[in-house]
Coordinates of C-alpha atoms in Angstrom, one line a residue:
M22 CA -107.6 138.6 5.8
K23 CA -106.9 142.3 4.5
G24 CA -105.5 143.1 1.1
N25 CA -106.4 142.0 -2.3
H26 CA -106.7 138.4 -3.3
Q27 CA -103.5 138.3 -5.5
Q28 CA -101.4 139.5 -2.5
S29 CA -103.1 137.0 -0.2
S30 CA -102.4 134.0 -2.5
V31 CA -98.7 135.0 -2.8
L32 CA -98.4 135.4 1.1
S33 CA -100.1 132.1 1.6
A34 CA -97.7 130.3 -0.7
L35 CA -94.8 131.9 1.2
S36 CA -96.2 131.0 4.6
K37 CA -96.5 127.3 3.6
Q38 CA -92.9 127.3 2.9
N39 CA -92.1 129.1 6.2
L40 CA -90.6 132.1 4.5
I41 CA -93.0 134.2 6.5
S42 CA -95.1 133.8 9.5
I43 CA -98.8 132.9 8.9
D44 CA -99.5 135.3 11.8
A45 CA -97.9 138.1 9.9
I46 CA -99.9 137.9 6.8
D47 CA -102.6 140.4 7.7
D48 CA -100.0 142.9 9.0
I49 CA -98.0 142.6 5.7
A50 CA -101.0 143.1 3.6
E51 CA -102.1 146.1 5.5
D52 CA -98.7 147.8 5.6
F53 CA -98.4 147.4 1.8
I54 CA -101.5 149.6 1.2
G55 CA -100.4 152.9 -0.4
K56 CA -97.0 151.7 -1.3
N57 CA -96.0 152.8 -4.8
K58 CA -93.9 149.7 -5.7
P59 CA -94.4 146.1 -7.0
F60 CA -95.6 143.7 -4.2
I61 CA -92.7 141.3 -4.6
R62 CA -90.1 144.1 -4.4
Y63 CA -91.8 145.3 -1.3
L64 CA -91.6 141.8 0.3
I65 CA -87.8 141.7 -0.5
E66 CA -87.1 145.1 1.0
N67 CA -89.4 145.2 4.0
Q68 CA -89.5 141.5 5.0
D69 CA -85.8 140.7 4.4
L70 CA -86.7 137.9 1.9
N71 CA -84.3 136.3 -0.6
P72 CA -85.5 137.0 -4.1
I73 CA -84.3 133.6 -5.4
N74 CA -86.2 131.8 -2.6
I75 CA -89.5 133.8 -3.3
A76 CA -89.1 132.9 -7.1
R77 CA -88.5 129.2 -6.3
V78 CA -91.5 128.9 -4.0
L79 CA -93.8 130.8 -6.3
S80 CA -92.8 128.7 -9.3
K81 CA -93.7 125.6 -7.5
S82 CA -96.9 127.0 -6.0
F83 CA -98.4 128.6 -9.1
G84 CA -96.9 126.0 -11.6
Y85 CA -95.0 128.4 -13.9
P86 CA -91.6 127.5 -15.2
Q87 CA -88.6 129.5 -13.8
I88 CA -85.9 131.2 -15.8
Q89 CA -82.5 132.8 -14.8
L90 CA -81.9 136.3 -16.4
N91 CA -78.5 137.0 -14.9
H92 CA -76.7 136.5 -18.3
F93 CA -79.7 136.8 -20.7
D94 CA -78.7 138.4 -24.0
T95 CA -81.2 141.1 -24.6
S96 CA -80.3 141.1 -28.3
L97 CA -82.3 137.9 -28.7
M98 CA -85.5 139.6 -27.8
P99 CA -87.9 139.9 -30.8
E100 CA -87.8 143.2 -32.6
G101 CA -90.7 145.8 -32.1
I102 CA -91.9 144.6 -28.6
R103 CA -89.6 146.6 -26.2
N104 CA -92.3 148.9 -25.0
E105 CA -90.6 150.9 -22.3
K106 CA -94.0 152.1 -20.7
L107 CA -95.4 148.5 -20.5
I108 CA -92.1 147.1 -19.1
T109 CA -91.7 149.7 -16.3
K110 CA -95.5 149.9 -15.6
H111 CA -95.9 146.1 -15.0
N112 CA -92.4 145.1 -14.0
A113 CA -92.6 142.6 -16.8
L114 CA -90.1 141.8 -19.7
P115 CA -91.2 140.1 -23.0
L116 CA -88.3 137.7 -23.7
Y117 CA -88.8 135.4 -26.7
L118 CA -91.3 134.1 -29.3
R119 CA -92.1 130.5 -29.8
G120 CA -94.5 130.4 -32.9
K121 CA -97.3 132.8 -31.9
V122 CA -96.7 132.7 -28.2
L123 CA -94.7 135.5 -26.4
F124 CA -93.0 134.4 -23.3
V125 CA -92.9 137.2 -20.6
A126 CA -90.7 137.2 -17.6
M127 CA -92.2 138.5 -14.2
S128 CA -91.5 138.1 -10.6
D129 CA -95.2 138.2 -9.6
P130 CA -97.2 135.3 -10.9
T131 CA -100.5 137.0 -9.9
N132 CA -100.1 140.1 -12.2
L133 CA -102.3 138.7 -14.9
D134 CA -103.3 142.3 -16.0
A135 CA -99.7 142.6 -17.3
L136 CA -100.1 139.6 -19.6
E137 CA -103.4 140.8 -20.9
E138 CA -102.1 144.4 -21.7
I139 CA -99.0 143.0 -23.4
Q140 CA -101.1 140.6 -25.4
F141 CA -103.4 143.5 -26.5
N142 CA -100.3 145.6 -27.6
T143 CA -98.4 143.0 -29.3
G144 CA -101.1 140.8 -30.8
Y145 CA -99.3 137.6 -29.5
S146 CA -100.7 135.2 -27.0
T147 CA -98.7 135.4 -23.8
E148 CA -97.2 132.8 -21.4
L149 CA -95.6 133.7 -18.0
V150 CA -92.1 132.6 -16.9
L151 CA -91.1 133.4 -13.3
C152 CA -87.8 134.9 -12.4
D153 CA -86.4 136.4 -9.2
D154 CA -87.1 140.2 -8.9
K155 CA -83.4 141.3 -8.6
S156 CA -82.3 139.7 -11.9
L157 CA -85.5 140.9 -13.5
Q158 CA -84.7 144.5 -12.5
A159 CA -81.1 144.2 -13.7
C160 CA -82.2 142.8 -17.1
I161 CA -84.9 145.5 -17.5
E162 CA -82.2 148.1 -16.9
R163 CA -80.0 146.5 -19.5
V164 CA -82.8 146.5 -22.0
L165 CA -83.6 150.1 -21.4
E166 CA -79.9 151.0 -21.7
D167 CA -79.5 149.1 -24.8
E168 CA -82.4 151.2 -26.4
S169 CA -80.1 154.4 -25.8
E170 CA -76.8 152.8 -26.4
A171 CA -74.5 154.8 -28.6
L172 CA -73.2 152.0 -30.6
D173 CA -76.3 150.3 -32.3
I174 CA -75.0 147.2 -34.2
S175 CA -77.9 147.5 -36.7
D176 CA -76.9 151.1 -37.6
A177 CA -73.2 151.2 -37.2
D178 CA -71.4 153.1 -40.0
S179 CA -67.8 152.9 -41.0
D180 CA -66.6 155.5 -38.6
E181 CA -68.1 153.6 -35.6
L182 CA -66.9 150.3 -36.9
A183 CA -63.2 151.6 -36.9
G184 CA -63.6 152.5 -33.3
I185 CA -64.5 149.0 -31.9
D186 CA -62.1 147.9 -29.2
V187 CA -60.2 144.6 -29.4
E188 CA -58.7 143.9 -26.0
D189 CA -54.8 144.0 -25.4
T190 CA -53.9 144.3 -29.0
A191 CA -52.7 147.8 -29.2
K192 CA -49.0 147.0 -29.1
E193 CA -49.3 144.2 -31.8
E194 CA -51.2 146.7 -34.1
N195 CA -48.6 149.3 -33.8
N196 CA -46.0 146.8 -35.0
A197 CA -48.0 145.0 -37.6
S198 CA -50.2 147.5 -39.4
S199 CA -50.0 150.9 -41.1
E200 CA -52.2 153.6 -42.4
D201 CA -52.6 151.5 -45.5
D202 CA -54.3 148.8 -43.5
A203 CA -57.1 151.2 -42.2
P204 CA -59.6 150.0 -44.8
I205 CA -58.8 146.3 -43.9
V206 CA -59.5 147.2 -40.2
V207 CA -62.8 148.8 -41.0
F208 CA -63.9 145.9 -43.4
I209 CA -62.9 143.2 -40.9
N210 CA -64.9 145.0 -38.1
K211 CA -67.8 145.4 -40.4
I212 CA -67.7 141.7 -41.2
L213 CA -67.6 140.7 -37.5
L214 CA -70.5 143.0 -36.8
D215 CA -72.6 141.7 -39.6
A216 CA -72.0 138.1 -38.4
I217 CA -73.2 139.2 -34.8
K218 CA -76.2 140.9 -36.3
K219 CA -77.2 138.1 -38.5
G220 CA -76.8 135.5 -35.7
A221 CA -74.0 133.5 -37.5
S222 CA -72.2 130.9 -35.5
D223 CA -69.1 130.7 -37.6
L224 CA -67.2 132.8 -40.1
H225 CA -65.0 131.2 -42.9
F226 CA -62.3 133.3 -44.6
E227 CA -61.2 131.1 -47.7
P228 CA -58.4 131.9 -50.1
Y229 CA -58.3 130.1 -53.5
E230 CA -55.9 130.5 -56.5
K231 CA -58.1 133.2 -58.2
S232 CA -60.7 134.1 -55.7
F233 CA -61.2 134.7 -52.0
R234 CA -64.7 134.2 -50.3
I235 CA -66.1 134.9 -47.0
R236 CA -69.1 132.6 -45.6
F237 CA -71.2 132.7 -42.5
R238 CA -72.8 129.7 -41.0
I239 CA -76.4 130.9 -40.1
D240 CA -78.7 128.5 -38.5
G241 CA -76.4 125.6 -39.3
I242 CA -76.1 126.5 -43.1
L243 CA -73.0 128.0 -44.7
A244 CA -73.8 131.0 -47.0
E245 CA -71.5 133.2 -49.0
I246 CA -71.6 136.8 -48.0
A247 CA -68.7 138.5 -49.7
R248 CA -65.9 138.0 -52.3
P249 CA -63.2 140.5 -51.7
P250 CA -60.2 140.8 -54.1
V251 CA -57.9 137.8 -53.7
T252 CA -55.0 140.3 -53.3
L253 CA -56.4 141.2 -49.9
A254 CA -56.4 137.6 -48.6
S255 CA -53.0 137.7 -46.8
R256 CA -53.6 141.2 -45.4
M257 CA -56.9 140.2 -43.9
A258 CA -55.4 137.0 -42.5
A259 CA -52.6 139.1 -40.9
R260 CA -55.2 141.5 -39.4
L261 CA -57.2 138.7 -37.9
K262 CA -54.0 137.0 -36.5
V263 CA -53.0 140.3 -34.8
M264 CA -56.5 140.4 -33.2
S265 CA -56.1 136.9 -32.0
K266 CA -52.6 137.4 -30.6
L267 CA -51.2 134.8 -33.1
D268 CA -47.7 134.8 -34.7
I269 CA -48.2 136.6 -38.0
A270 CA -44.9 135.5 -39.4
E271 CA -45.8 131.8 -39.0
R272 CA -47.8 130.6 -42.0
R273 CA -46.7 127.0 -42.2
V274 CA -48.6 125.4 -39.2
P275 CA -52.1 125.7 -37.8
Q276 CA -52.6 128.2 -34.9
D277 CA -55.4 128.8 -32.4
G278 CA -56.4 131.9 -30.6
R279 CA -59.2 134.0 -29.3
I280 CA -60.5 137.5 -29.8
K281 CA -62.6 139.5 -27.3
L282 CA -64.5 142.2 -29.3
A283 CA -65.9 145.0 -27.1
L284 CA -69.0 146.4 -28.8
S285 CA -69.7 148.9 -25.9
K286 CA -68.8 149.5 -22.3
K287 CA -71.2 146.6 -21.2
K288 CA -71.3 144.4 -24.1
S289 CA -68.5 142.1 -25.5
I290 CA -68.3 139.0 -27.8
D291 CA -65.7 136.3 -27.8
F292 CA -64.4 134.5 -30.9
R293 CA -62.4 131.4 -31.1
V294 CA -60.0 131.6 -34.1
S295 CA -58.4 128.7 -36.0
T296 CA -56.0 129.2 -38.8
L297 CA -55.0 126.5 -41.4
P298 CA -52.4 126.6 -44.1
T299 CA -53.9 125.7 -47.5
M300 CA -52.5 125.7 -51.1
W301 CA -53.3 129.3 -51.6
G302 CA -52.9 131.0 -48.2
E303 CA -54.4 130.6 -44.7
K304 CA -58.0 129.6 -44.2
I305 CA -59.3 131.2 -41.0
V306 CA -62.5 130.0 -39.2
M307 CA -63.9 131.9 -36.3
R308 CA -66.5 130.6 -34.0
I309 CA -68.6 133.1 -32.2
L310 CA -68.8 132.0 -28.5
D311 CA -72.2 133.0 -27.1
S312 CA -72.2 132.8 -23.3
S313 CA -75.8 133.8 -23.2
S314 CA -76.9 130.7 -24.8
A315 CA -76.0 128.8 -21.6
M316 CA -78.1 131.1 -19.4
L317 CA -81.4 131.0 -21.3
G318 CA -83.0 128.3 -19.2
I319 CA -84.2 124.8 -20.2
D320 CA -87.6 126.1 -21.2
M321 CA -86.0 127.9 -24.3
L322 CA -84.2 124.8 -25.7
G323 CA -87.1 123.1 -27.2
Y324 CA -87.6 120.0 -24.8
E325 CA -90.9 118.5 -24.8
P326 CA -92.5 118.7 -21.3
E327 CA -92.0 114.9 -20.5
Q328 CA -88.4 115.2 -21.8
K329 CA -87.7 118.2 -19.8
E330 CA -89.0 116.3 -16.6
I331 CA -86.7 113.4 -17.3
Y332 CA -83.7 115.7 -17.6
M333 CA -84.5 117.8 -14.5
E334 CA -85.0 114.6 -12.5
A335 CA -81.5 113.3 -13.5
L336 CA -80.0 116.7 -12.7
D337 CA -81.5 116.4 -9.2
Q338 CA -79.9 113.1 -8.5
P339 CA -76.7 113.1 -6.4
Q340 CA -74.9 110.5 -8.7
G341 CA -75.1 109.0 -12.0
M342 CA -74.2 109.7 -15.6
I343 CA -76.0 112.0 -18.0
L344 CA -74.9 111.5 -21.7
V345 CA -75.6 113.9 -24.5
T346 CA -75.0 112.6 -28.0
G347 CA -75.1 113.9 -31.6
P348 CA -72.9 115.2 -34.4
T349 CA -70.8 118.4 -34.2
G350 CA -72.9 121.5 -34.2
S351 CA -76.1 119.7 -32.8
G352 CA -76.2 121.8 -29.5
K353 CA -74.7 119.3 -27.2
T354 CA -72.6 122.0 -25.4
V355 CA -75.6 124.2 -24.8
S356 CA -77.6 121.4 -23.3
L357 CA -74.7 120.5 -21.0
Y358 CA -74.1 124.1 -20.0
T359 CA -77.7 124.7 -19.4
G360 CA -77.7 121.8 -16.9
L361 CA -74.6 122.9 -15.3
N362 CA -76.0 126.4 -14.9
I363 CA -79.0 124.9 -13.1
L364 CA -76.7 123.0 -10.8
N365 CA -74.3 125.9 -10.2
T366 CA -74.9 126.9 -6.5
Q367 CA -72.7 127.8 -3.7
E368 CA -73.3 124.3 -2.1
R369 CA -71.8 122.5 -5.0
N370 CA -68.2 121.9 -6.3
I371 CA -68.3 121.7 -10.1
S372 CA -65.4 120.9 -12.3
T373 CA -65.3 120.5 -16.1
A374 CA -62.6 119.2 -18.5
E375 CA -63.1 120.7 -22.0
D376 CA -61.2 120.7 -25.3
P377 CA -61.8 123.6 -25.9
V378 CA -63.4 125.7 -23.2
E379 CA -66.0 127.5 -25.2
I380 CA -68.0 129.4 -22.6
N381 CA -66.8 130.8 -19.3
L382 CA -69.1 130.1 -16.5
E383 CA -68.7 131.9 -13.2
G384 CA -68.5 129.6 -10.2
I385 CA -67.4 126.5 -12.2
N386 CA -63.9 125.3 -12.3
Q387 CA -63.2 124.8 -16.0
V388 CA -60.0 123.0 -17.3
Q389 CA -58.6 123.4 -20.8
I390 CA -57.3 120.0 -22.1
N391 CA -53.6 120.3 -23.3
V392 CA -52.4 117.0 -24.6
R393 CA -48.9 118.3 -25.3
A394 CA -48.4 119.3 -21.8
G395 CA -49.8 116.0 -20.5
L396 CA -53.2 117.4 -19.4
T397 CA -55.7 114.9 -21.0
F398 CA -59.1 113.9 -20.2
P399 CA -58.1 111.0 -17.9
S400 CA -55.5 113.0 -16.0
A401 CA -58.0 115.9 -15.4
L402 CA -60.6 113.4 -14.2
R403 CA -58.2 111.7 -11.8
S404 CA -57.4 115.2 -10.4
F405 CA -61.0 116.2 -10.0
L406 CA -61.7 113.1 -7.9
R407 CA -58.9 114.2 -5.5
Q408 CA -60.6 117.7 -5.2
D409 CA -63.9 116.8 -3.3
P410 CA -66.2 117.2 -6.4
D411 CA -69.9 117.0 -6.4
I412 CA -70.4 117.3 -10.3
V413 CA -68.0 116.7 -13.1
M414 CA -68.5 117.4 -16.6
V415 CA -66.2 115.7 -19.3
G416 CA -66.2 117.3 -22.7
E417 CA -66.2 114.1 -24.5
I418 CA -65.7 110.4 -23.8
R419 CA -63.2 109.5 -26.5
D420 CA -61.6 106.3 -25.1
L421 CA -61.8 103.5 -22.7
E422 CA -59.6 105.1 -20.1
T423 CA -61.9 108.2 -19.9
A424 CA -65.0 106.1 -20.0
E425 CA -63.8 103.9 -17.1
I426 CA -62.9 106.9 -14.9
A427 CA -66.1 108.7 -15.6
I428 CA -68.3 105.6 -14.8
K429 CA -66.3 105.0 -11.6
A430 CA -67.0 108.6 -10.5
A431 CA -70.7 108.2 -11.4
Q432 CA -70.8 105.0 -9.3
T433 CA -69.1 106.6 -6.2
G434 CA -71.4 109.5 -5.4
H435 CA -70.8 112.0 -8.2
L436 CA -73.0 113.3 -10.9
V437 CA -71.2 113.1 -14.2
L438 CA -72.2 114.9 -17.5
S439 CA -70.5 114.1 -20.8
T440 CA -71.0 113.7 -24.6
L441 CA -70.4 111.2 -27.2
H442 CA -70.6 111.3 -31.0
T443 CA -73.3 108.8 -31.9
N444 CA -76.5 109.0 -34.0
S445 CA -79.1 107.8 -31.4
A446 CA -79.6 107.2 -27.7
A447 CA -79.5 103.4 -28.2
E448 CA -76.3 103.5 -30.1
T449 CA -74.6 105.5 -27.3
L450 CA -75.0 102.5 -25.0
T451 CA -73.5 100.1 -27.5
R452 CA -70.6 102.5 -28.3
L453 CA -69.7 102.3 -24.6
L454 CA -69.9 98.5 -24.8
N455 CA -67.8 98.5 -27.9
M456 CA -65.1 100.6 -26.2
G457 CA -64.7 97.8 -23.7
V458 CA -66.7 99.0 -20.8
P459 CA -68.3 96.0 -18.9
S460 CA -72.1 95.9 -19.5
Y461 CA -72.8 95.8 -15.7
N462 CA -71.0 99.2 -15.4
V463 CA -73.0 100.8 -18.2
A464 CA -76.3 99.5 -16.9
S465 CA -75.6 100.7 -13.3
S466 CA -74.1 104.1 -14.0
V467 CA -75.8 105.7 -16.9
S468 CA -79.0 107.5 -15.8
I469 CA -80.3 109.1 -19.0
I470 CA -79.2 109.6 -22.5
I471 CA -80.1 112.7 -24.6
A472 CA -79.7 112.5 -28.5
Q473 CA -80.2 115.7 -30.2
R474 CA -80.3 117.8 -33.5
L475 CA -80.8 121.4 -34.3
A476 CA -83.4 122.3 -36.9
R477 CA -84.2 125.7 -38.3
R478 CA -87.1 127.6 -37.1
L479 CA -89.7 128.7 -39.6
C480 CA -90.0 132.4 -39.9
P481 CA -93.5 133.3 -38.4
Q482 CA -93.7 136.4 -40.6
C483 CA -93.7 134.6 -43.9
R484 CA -94.3 130.8 -43.6
E485 CA -97.1 129.4 -45.7
P486 CA -99.2 126.3 -45.3
E487 CA -97.9 123.1 -47.0
E488 CA -100.5 120.8 -48.5
L489 CA -99.8 117.0 -48.4
T490 CA -102.2 114.1 -48.8
E491 CA -102.8 111.8 -46.0
M492 CA -101.0 109.1 -47.8
Q493 CA -97.9 111.3 -48.1
L494 CA -98.1 112.2 -44.4
A495 CA -98.4 108.6 -43.4
E496 CA -95.3 107.7 -45.6
Q497 CA -93.4 110.4 -43.6
G498 CA -94.2 108.7 -40.3
F499 CA -96.9 111.1 -38.8
P500 CA -99.4 109.4 -36.3
A501 CA -102.1 107.5 -38.3
D502 CA -104.9 108.7 -36.0
K503 CA -104.0 112.4 -36.5
L504 CA -103.4 112.6 -40.3
S505 CA -106.7 114.5 -40.9
E506 CA -105.8 117.2 -38.3
I507 CA -102.1 117.8 -39.3
K508 CA -101.2 121.2 -40.6
L509 CA -97.7 121.8 -41.8
F510 CA -95.9 124.9 -43.0
K511 CA -93.1 125.6 -45.5
P512 CA -90.5 128.4 -45.8
V513 CA -90.9 131.3 -48.1
G514 CA -88.4 134.1 -47.3
C515 CA -88.8 137.7 -46.4
T516 CA -86.6 140.6 -44.9
H517 CA -87.0 139.3 -41.4
C518 CA -85.3 136.0 -42.1
T519 CA -82.8 133.8 -44.1
A520 CA -84.5 131.7 -46.8
G521 CA -87.7 131.4 -44.7
Y522 CA -86.0 130.5 -41.5
K523 CA -85.0 132.4 -38.4
G524 CA -83.2 130.8 -35.5
R525 CA -83.0 127.1 -34.4
V526 CA -84.9 124.7 -32.2
G527 CA -83.7 121.6 -30.6
I528 CA -85.0 118.1 -31.4
Y529 CA -84.4 115.6 -28.7
E530 CA -84.6 112.0 -27.9
V531 CA -84.5 111.6 -24.1
I532 CA -84.3 108.0 -22.7
K533 CA -84.2 107.1 -19.0
I534 CA -82.5 103.8 -18.3
S535 CA -85.3 101.7 -17.0
P536 CA -84.6 98.3 -15.3
T537 CA -85.9 96.5 -18.6
I538 CA -83.3 98.6 -20.7
A539 CA -80.7 97.8 -18.1
S540 CA -81.4 94.1 -18.4
I541 CA -81.1 94.2 -22.2
I542 CA -77.7 95.8 -21.7
M543 CA -76.6 93.1 -19.3
E544 CA -77.7 90.5 -21.7
G545 CA -75.7 91.9 -24.5
G546 CA -78.6 93.3 -26.5
N547 CA -77.7 95.4 -29.5
S548 CA -78.9 99.0 -30.3
L549 CA -81.9 97.7 -32.2
D550 CA -83.1 95.7 -29.3
I551 CA -82.6 98.9 -27.0
A552 CA -84.4 101.1 -29.6
Q553 CA -87.3 98.7 -29.6
Q554 CA -87.8 98.7 -25.9
C555 CA -87.5 102.5 -25.8
Q556 CA -90.4 102.6 -28.2
K557 CA -92.4 100.1 -26.0
E558 CA -91.8 102.5 -23.0
G559 CA -93.2 105.5 -24.9
Y560 CA -90.0 107.4 -25.7
N561 CA -89.9 109.3 -28.9
N562 CA -87.0 108.9 -31.2
L563 CA -85.5 111.9 -33.0
R564 CA -87.7 111.4 -36.0
Q565 CA -90.8 111.3 -33.9
S566 CA -89.7 114.4 -32.0
G567 CA -89.0 116.2 -35.3
L568 CA -92.4 115.4 -36.7
K569 CA -94.0 116.8 -33.6
K570 CA -92.0 120.1 -34.0
A571 CA -93.3 120.2 -37.7
M572 CA -96.9 119.5 -36.5
S573 CA -96.6 122.5 -34.1
G574 CA -95.6 124.8 -36.9
M575 CA -92.1 125.5 -35.4
T576 CA -90.2 123.9 -38.4
S577 CA -90.9 122.4 -41.8
L578 CA -91.0 118.7 -42.8
A579 CA -88.1 119.4 -45.2
E580 CA -86.1 120.6 -42.3
V581 CA -87.0 117.6 -40.2
N582 CA -86.0 115.4 -43.1
R583 CA -82.7 117.1 -43.3
V584 CA -81.6 116.5 -39.7
T585 CA -83.3 113.2 -39.0
T586 CA -83.6 109.9 -40.7
A587 CA -86.7 109.5 -42.7

């Protein structure tokens, strides 16, 4: 066989899946000699191969995880590693850091020289994630364009901030603002950009009798970032309501709206806006809607390998129910959207009922619940079942009627995804029973339950070792056989992070409903009985999963204690 070993291994993998003929391998390898382009791209262009099929086959053959880059937010890439020369030379894109490991997207799993050179230049260990060549090229182009983008969020000055576009608000601004409001416009735009730059999830504008404060929720924690004069509160509220297309004259009742902020020709950010009349004015809360969070791929969410395998197996089933549970702000929506993004193909009909629709997903039929108009979760679900669905997502199961229709769908050949507000996987099952769902329906329809929390990631730049005695470690619940090996870290704080933390990582409890667990449900067992059986079957609860994250150095013990039960 002619050609180098790397090319041969790729061709062999493709031939085993009948993407190319085994008789054509030698001819392809010989024809590639002298071609000044990546081998995978040559195969796509000269052998008329689908890049997605190539990535799928190579991921399975070489054992590397696969990621989709169509909507990857390049602003999430770690600073200081965008080396244009290395990116273009190796057709490889460094994506994100997990601890001291840098994950690099490539379309050719045999190009190990690229990983070695990137490791040498960055100082991080490297791990390969596979993606299709077409989306990789598009993402690389976006990264290189971002480097030369005229509007750089981190360096934007007041003049640039005043020029940010808010879609479809020109007419309202002409009627509602004047030259006197120009400083307010600049200040609001700066606040919005600062929130994006700092990775905030929510912005709070709060008027009081003698003060007015603005807070950001960063990594799940609220922090005050400004105290403008209280006399500006009403003018700032009016500006935000104009941007959100709300009635600026109505101050007595709550209103909801949206803002689409265009940062550049190719980048825009959505905000969901809620106003609330209070004693001293209107409180306004803005949620930043990050569509890229649903496109990162399951490998970036923090699932342990065995947990990811259970979730992927459930997604691969033609029917059944996947339930995600946890408090508000625990990342349930991202977990569900990540699963939907994996399932989103031309062969499937996917419909969702949400309240509200937070992230728009191309190719998925998303329905916004409107109770006043009679569009409720049950009515939406009934309509879905008349529209030949394959997959249905219900934003939340709140009552018996919604639960019964969802379970009926799961039992009649549909895959159903939904959420509940409970503290653990075991409590989710008993919550359904307490709603009035018959035990045999719960046992036969629910496939897996995912309980989750979001913990802040330790900043790798400034974290410090934390010394605890073996007795203290044992009291916290760490495995007795590993007490002498455990190394923990604590937050410090530096210019790269917020109070020693930067970003968040998911902590998960993933339970597959086994025959034994189903029997306990049928026999009327309580959540404690179910939890004990889950432990016997080797499933980590939230506390155990959190301690594993602390042992790996991703987060601190204090943060695990904050989000889980000690």
